[in-house]
GROMACS .gro file of C-alpha atoms in nm:
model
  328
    1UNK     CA    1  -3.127   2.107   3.529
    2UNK     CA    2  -3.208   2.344   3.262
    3UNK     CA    3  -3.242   2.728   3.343
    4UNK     CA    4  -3.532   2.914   3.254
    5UNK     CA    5  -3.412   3.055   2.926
    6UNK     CA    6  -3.327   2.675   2.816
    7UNK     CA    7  -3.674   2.570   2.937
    8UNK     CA    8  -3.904   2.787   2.746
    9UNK     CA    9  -3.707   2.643   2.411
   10UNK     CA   10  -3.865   2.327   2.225
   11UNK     CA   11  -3.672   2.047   2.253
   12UNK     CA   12  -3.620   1.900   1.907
   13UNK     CA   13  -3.567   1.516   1.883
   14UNK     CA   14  -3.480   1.291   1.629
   15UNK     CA   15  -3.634   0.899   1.642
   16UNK     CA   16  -3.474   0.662   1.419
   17UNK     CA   17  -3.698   0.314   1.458
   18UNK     CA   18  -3.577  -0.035   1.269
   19UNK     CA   19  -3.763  -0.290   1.210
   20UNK     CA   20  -3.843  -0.540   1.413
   21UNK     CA   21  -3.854  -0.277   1.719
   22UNK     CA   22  -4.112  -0.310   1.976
   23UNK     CA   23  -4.432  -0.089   1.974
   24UNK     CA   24  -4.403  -0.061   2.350
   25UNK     CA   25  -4.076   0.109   2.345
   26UNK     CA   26  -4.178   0.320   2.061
   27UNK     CA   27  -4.448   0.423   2.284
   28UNK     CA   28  -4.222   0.494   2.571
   29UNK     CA   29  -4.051   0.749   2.398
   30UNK     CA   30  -4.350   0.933   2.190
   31UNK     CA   31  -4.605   0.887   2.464
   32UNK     CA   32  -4.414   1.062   2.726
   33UNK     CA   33  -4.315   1.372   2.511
   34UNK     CA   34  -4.706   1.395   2.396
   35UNK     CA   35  -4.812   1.382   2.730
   36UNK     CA   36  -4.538   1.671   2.855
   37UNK     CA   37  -4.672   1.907   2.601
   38UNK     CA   38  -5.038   1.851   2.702
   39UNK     CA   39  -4.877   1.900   3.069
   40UNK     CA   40  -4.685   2.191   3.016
   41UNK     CA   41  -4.968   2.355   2.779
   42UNK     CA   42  -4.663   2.488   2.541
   43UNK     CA   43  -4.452   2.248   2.300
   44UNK     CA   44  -4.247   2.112   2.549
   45UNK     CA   45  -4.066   1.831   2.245
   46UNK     CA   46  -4.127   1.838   1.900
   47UNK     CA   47  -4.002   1.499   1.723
   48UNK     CA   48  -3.940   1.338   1.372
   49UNK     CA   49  -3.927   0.964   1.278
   50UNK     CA   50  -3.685   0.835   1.084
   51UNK     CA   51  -3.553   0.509   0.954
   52UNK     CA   52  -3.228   0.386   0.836
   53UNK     CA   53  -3.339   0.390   0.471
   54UNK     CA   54  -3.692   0.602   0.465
   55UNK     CA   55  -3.882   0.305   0.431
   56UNK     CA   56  -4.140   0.295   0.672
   57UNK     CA   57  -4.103   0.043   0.921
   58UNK     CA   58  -4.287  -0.274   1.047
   59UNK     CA   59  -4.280  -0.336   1.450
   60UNK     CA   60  -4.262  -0.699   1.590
   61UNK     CA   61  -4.655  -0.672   1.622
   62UNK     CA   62  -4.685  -0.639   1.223
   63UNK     CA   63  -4.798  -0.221   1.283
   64UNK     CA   64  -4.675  -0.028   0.953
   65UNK     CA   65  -4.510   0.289   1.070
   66UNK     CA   66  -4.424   0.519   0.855
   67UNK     CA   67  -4.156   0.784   0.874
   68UNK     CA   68  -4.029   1.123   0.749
   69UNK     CA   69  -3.745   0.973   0.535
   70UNK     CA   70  -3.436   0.816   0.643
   71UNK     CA   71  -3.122   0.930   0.915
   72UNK     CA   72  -2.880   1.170   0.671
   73UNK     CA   73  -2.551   1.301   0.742
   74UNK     CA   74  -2.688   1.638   0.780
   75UNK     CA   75  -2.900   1.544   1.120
   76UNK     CA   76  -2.910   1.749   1.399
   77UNK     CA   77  -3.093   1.820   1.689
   78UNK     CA   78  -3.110   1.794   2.029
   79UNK     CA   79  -3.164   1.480   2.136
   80UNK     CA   80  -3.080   1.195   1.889
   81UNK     CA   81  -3.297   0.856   2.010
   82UNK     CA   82  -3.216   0.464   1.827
   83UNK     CA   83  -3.488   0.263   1.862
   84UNK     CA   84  -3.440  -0.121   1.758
   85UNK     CA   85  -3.552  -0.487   1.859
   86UNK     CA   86  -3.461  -0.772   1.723
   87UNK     CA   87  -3.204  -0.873   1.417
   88UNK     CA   88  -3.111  -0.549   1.450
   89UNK     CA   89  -2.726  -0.638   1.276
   90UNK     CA   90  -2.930  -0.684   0.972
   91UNK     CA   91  -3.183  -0.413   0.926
   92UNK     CA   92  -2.832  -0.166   1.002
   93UNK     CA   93  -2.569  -0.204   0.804
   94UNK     CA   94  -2.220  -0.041   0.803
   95UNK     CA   95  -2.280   0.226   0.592
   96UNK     CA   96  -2.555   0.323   0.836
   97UNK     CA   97  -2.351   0.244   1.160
   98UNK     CA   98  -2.054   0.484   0.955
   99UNK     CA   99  -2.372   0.730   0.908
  100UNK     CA  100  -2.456   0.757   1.290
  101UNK     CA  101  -2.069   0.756   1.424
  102UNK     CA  102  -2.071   1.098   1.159
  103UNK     CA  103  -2.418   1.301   1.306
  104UNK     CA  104  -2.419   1.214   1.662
  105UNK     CA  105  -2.168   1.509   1.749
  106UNK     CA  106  -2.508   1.714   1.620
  107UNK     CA  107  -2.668   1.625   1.927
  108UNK     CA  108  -2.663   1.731   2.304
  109UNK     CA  109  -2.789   1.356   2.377
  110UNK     CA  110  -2.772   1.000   2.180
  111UNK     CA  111  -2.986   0.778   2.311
  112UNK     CA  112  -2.999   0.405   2.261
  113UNK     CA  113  -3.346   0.165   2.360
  114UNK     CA  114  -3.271  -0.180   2.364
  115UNK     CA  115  -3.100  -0.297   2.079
  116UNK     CA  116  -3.043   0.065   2.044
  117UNK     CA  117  -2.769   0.038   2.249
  118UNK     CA  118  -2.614  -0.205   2.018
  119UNK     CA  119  -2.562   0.061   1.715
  120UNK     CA  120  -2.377   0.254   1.968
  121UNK     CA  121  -2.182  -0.017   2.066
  122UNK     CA  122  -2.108  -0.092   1.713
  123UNK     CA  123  -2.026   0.276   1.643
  124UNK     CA  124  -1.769   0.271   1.900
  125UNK     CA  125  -1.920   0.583   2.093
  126UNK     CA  126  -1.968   0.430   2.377
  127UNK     CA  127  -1.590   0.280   2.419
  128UNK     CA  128  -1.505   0.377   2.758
  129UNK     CA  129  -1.836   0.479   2.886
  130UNK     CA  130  -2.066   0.285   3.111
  131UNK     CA  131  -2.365   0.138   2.916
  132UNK     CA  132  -2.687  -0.107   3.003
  133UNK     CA  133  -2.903  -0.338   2.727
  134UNK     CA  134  -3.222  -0.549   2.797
  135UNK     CA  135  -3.110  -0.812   3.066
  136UNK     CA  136  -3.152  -1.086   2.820
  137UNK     CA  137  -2.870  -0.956   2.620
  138UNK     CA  138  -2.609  -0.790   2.936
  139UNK     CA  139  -2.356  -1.103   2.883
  140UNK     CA  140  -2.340  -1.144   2.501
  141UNK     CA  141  -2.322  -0.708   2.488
  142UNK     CA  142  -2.046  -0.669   2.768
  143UNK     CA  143  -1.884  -0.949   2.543
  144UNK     CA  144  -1.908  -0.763   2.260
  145UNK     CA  145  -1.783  -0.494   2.341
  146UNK     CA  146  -1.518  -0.513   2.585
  147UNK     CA  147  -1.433  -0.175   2.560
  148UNK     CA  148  -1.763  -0.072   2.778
  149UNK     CA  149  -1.842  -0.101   3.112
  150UNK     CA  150  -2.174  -0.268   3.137
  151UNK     CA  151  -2.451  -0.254   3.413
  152UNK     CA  152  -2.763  -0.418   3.474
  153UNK     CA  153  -2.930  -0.071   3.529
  154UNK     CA  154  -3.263   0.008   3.404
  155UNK     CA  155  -3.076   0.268   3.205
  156UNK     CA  156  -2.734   0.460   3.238
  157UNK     CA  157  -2.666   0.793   3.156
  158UNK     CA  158  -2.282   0.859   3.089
  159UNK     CA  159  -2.222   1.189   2.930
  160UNK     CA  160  -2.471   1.276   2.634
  161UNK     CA  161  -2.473   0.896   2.543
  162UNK     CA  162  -2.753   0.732   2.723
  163UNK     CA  163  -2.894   0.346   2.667
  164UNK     CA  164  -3.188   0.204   2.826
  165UNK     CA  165  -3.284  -0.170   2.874
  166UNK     CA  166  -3.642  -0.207   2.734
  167UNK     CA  167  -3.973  -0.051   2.707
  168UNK     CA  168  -4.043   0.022   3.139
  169UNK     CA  169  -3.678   0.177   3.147
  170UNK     CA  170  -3.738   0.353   2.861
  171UNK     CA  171  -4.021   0.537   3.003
  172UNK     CA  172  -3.810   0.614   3.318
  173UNK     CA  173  -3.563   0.740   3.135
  174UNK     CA  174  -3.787   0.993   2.930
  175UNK     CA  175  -3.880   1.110   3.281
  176UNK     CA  176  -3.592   1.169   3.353
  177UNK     CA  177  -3.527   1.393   3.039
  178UNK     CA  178  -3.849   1.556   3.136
  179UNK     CA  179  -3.765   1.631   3.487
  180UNK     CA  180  -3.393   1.778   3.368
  181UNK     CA  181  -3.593   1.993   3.130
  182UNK     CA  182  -3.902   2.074   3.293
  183UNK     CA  183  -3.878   1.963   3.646
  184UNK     CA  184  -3.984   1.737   3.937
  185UNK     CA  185  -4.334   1.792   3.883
  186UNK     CA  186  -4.436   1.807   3.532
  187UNK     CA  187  -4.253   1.478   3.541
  188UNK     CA  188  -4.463   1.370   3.834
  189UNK     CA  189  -4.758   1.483   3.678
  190UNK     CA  190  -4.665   1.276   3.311
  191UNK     CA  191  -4.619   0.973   3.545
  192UNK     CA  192  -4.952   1.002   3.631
  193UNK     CA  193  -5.087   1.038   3.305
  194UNK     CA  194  -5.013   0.685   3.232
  195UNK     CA  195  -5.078   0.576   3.605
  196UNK     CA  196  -4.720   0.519   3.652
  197UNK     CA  197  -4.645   0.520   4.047
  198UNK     CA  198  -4.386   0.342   4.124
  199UNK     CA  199  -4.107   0.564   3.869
  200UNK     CA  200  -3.737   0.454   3.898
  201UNK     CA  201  -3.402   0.533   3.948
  202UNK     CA  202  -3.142   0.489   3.677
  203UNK     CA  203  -2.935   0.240   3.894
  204UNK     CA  204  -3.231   0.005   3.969
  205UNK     CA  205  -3.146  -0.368   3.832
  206UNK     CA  206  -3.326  -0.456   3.535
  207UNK     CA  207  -3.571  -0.790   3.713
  208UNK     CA  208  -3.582  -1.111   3.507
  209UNK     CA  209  -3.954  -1.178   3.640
  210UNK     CA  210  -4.183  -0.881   3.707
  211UNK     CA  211  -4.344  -0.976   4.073
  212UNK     CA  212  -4.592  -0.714   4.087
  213UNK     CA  213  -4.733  -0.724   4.440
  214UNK     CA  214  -4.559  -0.960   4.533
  215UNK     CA  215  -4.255  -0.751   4.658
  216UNK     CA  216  -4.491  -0.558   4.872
  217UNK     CA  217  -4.718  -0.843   4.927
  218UNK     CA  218  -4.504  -1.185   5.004
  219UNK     CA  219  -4.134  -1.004   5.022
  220UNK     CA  220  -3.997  -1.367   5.126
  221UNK     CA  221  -4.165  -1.520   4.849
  222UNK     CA  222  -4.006  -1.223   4.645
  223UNK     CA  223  -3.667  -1.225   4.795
  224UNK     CA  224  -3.677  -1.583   4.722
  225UNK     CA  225  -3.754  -1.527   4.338
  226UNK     CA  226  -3.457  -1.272   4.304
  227UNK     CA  227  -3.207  -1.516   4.414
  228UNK     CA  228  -3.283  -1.745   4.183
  229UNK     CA  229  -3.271  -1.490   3.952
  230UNK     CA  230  -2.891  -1.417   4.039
  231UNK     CA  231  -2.816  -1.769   4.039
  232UNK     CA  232  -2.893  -1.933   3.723
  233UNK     CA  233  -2.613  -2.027   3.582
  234UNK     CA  234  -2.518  -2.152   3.927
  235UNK     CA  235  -2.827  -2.328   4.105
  236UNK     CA  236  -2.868  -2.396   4.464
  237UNK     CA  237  -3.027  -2.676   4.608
  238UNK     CA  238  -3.436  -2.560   4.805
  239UNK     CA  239  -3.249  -2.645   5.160
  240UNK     CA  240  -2.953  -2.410   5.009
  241UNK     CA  241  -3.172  -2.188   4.895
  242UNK     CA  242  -3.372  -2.192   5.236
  243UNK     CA  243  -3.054  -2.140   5.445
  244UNK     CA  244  -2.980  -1.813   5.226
  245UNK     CA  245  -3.283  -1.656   5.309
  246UNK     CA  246  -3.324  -1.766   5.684
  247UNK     CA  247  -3.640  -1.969   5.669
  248UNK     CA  248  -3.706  -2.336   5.657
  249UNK     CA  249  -3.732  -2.550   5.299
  250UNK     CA  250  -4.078  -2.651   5.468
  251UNK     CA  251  -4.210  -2.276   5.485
  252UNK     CA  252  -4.059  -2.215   5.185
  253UNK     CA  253  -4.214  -2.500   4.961
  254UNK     CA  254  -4.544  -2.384   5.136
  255UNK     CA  255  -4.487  -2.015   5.035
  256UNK     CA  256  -4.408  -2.126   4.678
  257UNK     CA  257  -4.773  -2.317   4.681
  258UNK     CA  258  -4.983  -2.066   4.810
  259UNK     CA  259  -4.868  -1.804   4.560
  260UNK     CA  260  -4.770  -1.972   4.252
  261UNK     CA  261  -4.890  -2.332   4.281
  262UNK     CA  262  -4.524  -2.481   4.239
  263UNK     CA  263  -4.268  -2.643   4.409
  264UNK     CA  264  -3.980  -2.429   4.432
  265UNK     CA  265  -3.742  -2.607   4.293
  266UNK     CA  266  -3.990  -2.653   4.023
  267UNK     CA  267  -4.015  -2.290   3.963
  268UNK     CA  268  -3.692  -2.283   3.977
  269UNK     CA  269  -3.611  -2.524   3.682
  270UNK     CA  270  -3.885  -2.336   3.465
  271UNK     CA  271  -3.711  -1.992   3.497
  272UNK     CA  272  -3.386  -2.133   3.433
  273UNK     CA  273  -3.519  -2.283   3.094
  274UNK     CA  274  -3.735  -2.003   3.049
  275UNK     CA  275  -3.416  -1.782   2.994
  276UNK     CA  276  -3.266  -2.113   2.827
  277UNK     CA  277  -3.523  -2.084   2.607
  278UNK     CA  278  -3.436  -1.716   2.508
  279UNK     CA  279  -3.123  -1.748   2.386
  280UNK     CA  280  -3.233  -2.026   2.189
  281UNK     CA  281  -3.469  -1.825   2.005
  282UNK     CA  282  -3.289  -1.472   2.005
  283UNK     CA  283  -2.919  -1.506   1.972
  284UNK     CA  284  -2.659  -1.735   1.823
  285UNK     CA  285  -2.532  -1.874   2.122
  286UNK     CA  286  -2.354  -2.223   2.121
  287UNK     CA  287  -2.599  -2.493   2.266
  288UNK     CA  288  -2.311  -2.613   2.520
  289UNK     CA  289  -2.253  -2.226   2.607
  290UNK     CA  290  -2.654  -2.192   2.676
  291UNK     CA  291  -2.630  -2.516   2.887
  292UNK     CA  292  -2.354  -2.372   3.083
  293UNK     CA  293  -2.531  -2.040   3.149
  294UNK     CA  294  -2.856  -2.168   3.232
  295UNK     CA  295  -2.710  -2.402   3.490
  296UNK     CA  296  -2.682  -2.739   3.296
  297UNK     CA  297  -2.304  -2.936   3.378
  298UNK     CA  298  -2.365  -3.073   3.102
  299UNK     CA  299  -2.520  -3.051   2.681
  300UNK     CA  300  -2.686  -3.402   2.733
  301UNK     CA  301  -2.885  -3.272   3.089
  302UNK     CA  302  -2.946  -2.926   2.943
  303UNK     CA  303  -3.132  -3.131   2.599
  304UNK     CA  304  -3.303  -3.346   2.808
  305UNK     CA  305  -3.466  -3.076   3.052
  306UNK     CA  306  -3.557  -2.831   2.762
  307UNK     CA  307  -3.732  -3.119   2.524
  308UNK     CA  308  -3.934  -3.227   2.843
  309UNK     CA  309  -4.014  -2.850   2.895
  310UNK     CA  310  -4.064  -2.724   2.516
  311UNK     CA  311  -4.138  -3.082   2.284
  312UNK     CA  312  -3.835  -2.996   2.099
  313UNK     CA  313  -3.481  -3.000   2.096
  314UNK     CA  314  -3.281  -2.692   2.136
  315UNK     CA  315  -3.142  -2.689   1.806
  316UNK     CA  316  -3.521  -2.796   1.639
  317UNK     CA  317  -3.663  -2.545   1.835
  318UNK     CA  318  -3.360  -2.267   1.697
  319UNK     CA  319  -3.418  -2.389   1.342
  320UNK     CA  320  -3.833  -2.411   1.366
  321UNK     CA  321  -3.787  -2.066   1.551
  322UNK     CA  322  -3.619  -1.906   1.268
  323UNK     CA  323  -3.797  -2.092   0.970
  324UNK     CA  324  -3.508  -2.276   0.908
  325UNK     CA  325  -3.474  -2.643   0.735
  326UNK     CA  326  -3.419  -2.904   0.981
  327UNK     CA  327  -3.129  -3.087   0.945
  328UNK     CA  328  -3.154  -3.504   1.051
   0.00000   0.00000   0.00000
């Protein structure tokens, strides 16, 4: 934590944003800060945005934002926070990954969100050092980049290089910059602020569904949900699935209907192809390497499944995905 002296000084932080980036995770970092200034009644953060050529930048939802010119090699600060989304190997090229390798010794903390984490990866300053990305992305990143050691956290903090899985983490981890900086309860009280009550801990997993209530509400119904998560690429039969969790496959096709009007292995099949459908969409994965992951023995079953689920092939649905000419 910071002593008083370090406290009462403005901490001065650096936002590079690509395109393509989320506005929800650029509001988890710039929200936060705003709100611990109005909290603290004294400039708590003061902040720039920059791109990686001082163009301003368009977010996934189409919103134009523009920027105070673009990352140079004479940056400095305190905290240093990347900020990308999607394609973001093309909207950074070398000469800006070469860029960021140079200024981040000018920071006390480097921070990547999301795809942020990526540049870092690609910079090689996080070789060695534990690391997280969004969930969808943990096996092709840790692949990547062998030289990390990856979690499913909501976001690690190793050193002065920090990473953060999406736009929730994202806000936990600026609370947790505010709490190192101005305490448990200004951070308590900017939690509030956006009605935030149920704050995290770094090491928390990163869910693939978001149950709401339904962890407090139904916890069997939840528990059940979570180890389907963890077994994707390997599914279990209900009665398997039953026996895991110590209940019947009666009560727990009946708990499955009650809550969320499906079967469970039903459910099951849909959030296998749901994150099936993902990888289509987002990354270059092989088709036989997405059946394999998704829990498909085979490229014929997994084609089948997803065209009865989605109207479309996997490949149609890659190439009509990213505008793309079909090929017959």
């Amino acid at each position: 934590m910071a002593d008083n002296d370090e406290r009462q000084r403005t901490v001065e932080v650096t936002l590079v944003v690509l395109p393509e980036t989320s506005v929800m995770s650029l509001a988890s970092v710039l929200d936060p800060m705003r709100a611990a200034n109005r909290v603290a009644a004294r400039p708590v953060f003061s902040w720039r945005l920059l791109s990686a050529d001082g163009r301003p930048v368009t977010l996934t939802c189409g919103i134009e934002v523009q920027v105070a010119g673009a990352l140079g090699d004479d940056a400095s600060g305190d905290v240093l926070i990347l900020l990308a989304g999607f394609n973001q190997d093309r909207h950074a090229d070398r000469r800006f990954i070469r860029r960021l390798t140079r200024v981040a010794s000018g920071f006390a903390v480097v921070a990547g969100v999301e795809s942020g984490c990526w540049l870092l990866g690609r910079s090689g300053l996080l070789d060695g050092r534990s690391a997280t990305a969004h969930w969808e992305e943990l096996e092709d990143f840790s692949t990547a980049f062998p030289a990390l050691t990856v979690r499913a956290d909501r976001f690690v903090t190793d050193g002065r290089f920090w990473t953060s899985g999406g736009a929730s983490p994202t806000l936990d981890m600026m609370l947790h910059l505010i709490r190192g900086r101005c305490g448990r309860t200004v951070a308590l009280e900017v939690a509030s602020v956006f009605v935030y009550d149920e704050v995290h801990a770094a090491a928390d997993a990163q869910p693939l569904v978001s149950l709401g209530r339904l962890g407090a509400d139904r916890p069997e119904l939840a528990a059940a949900i979570r180890l389907m998560e963890r077994t994707i690429d390997r599914p279990m039969t209900v009665a398997a699935l039953a026996r895991r969790l110590g209940c019947s496959t009666r009560k727990l096709e009946t708990l499955f209907a009650a809550a969320l009007g499906a079967a469970p292995g039903r459910y099951y099949l849909d959030l296998r192809l749901a994150a099936a459908q993902r990888m289509v969409r987002d990354s270059h994965t092989s088709m036989r390497e997405i059946a394999l992951r998704s829990g498909f023995d085979s490229l014929s079953a997994f084609s089948r499944a997803f065209k009865a689920r989605y109207a479309s092939s996997p490949r149609r649905y890659r190439q009509d995905a990213r505008g793309a000419p079909t090929v017959s």
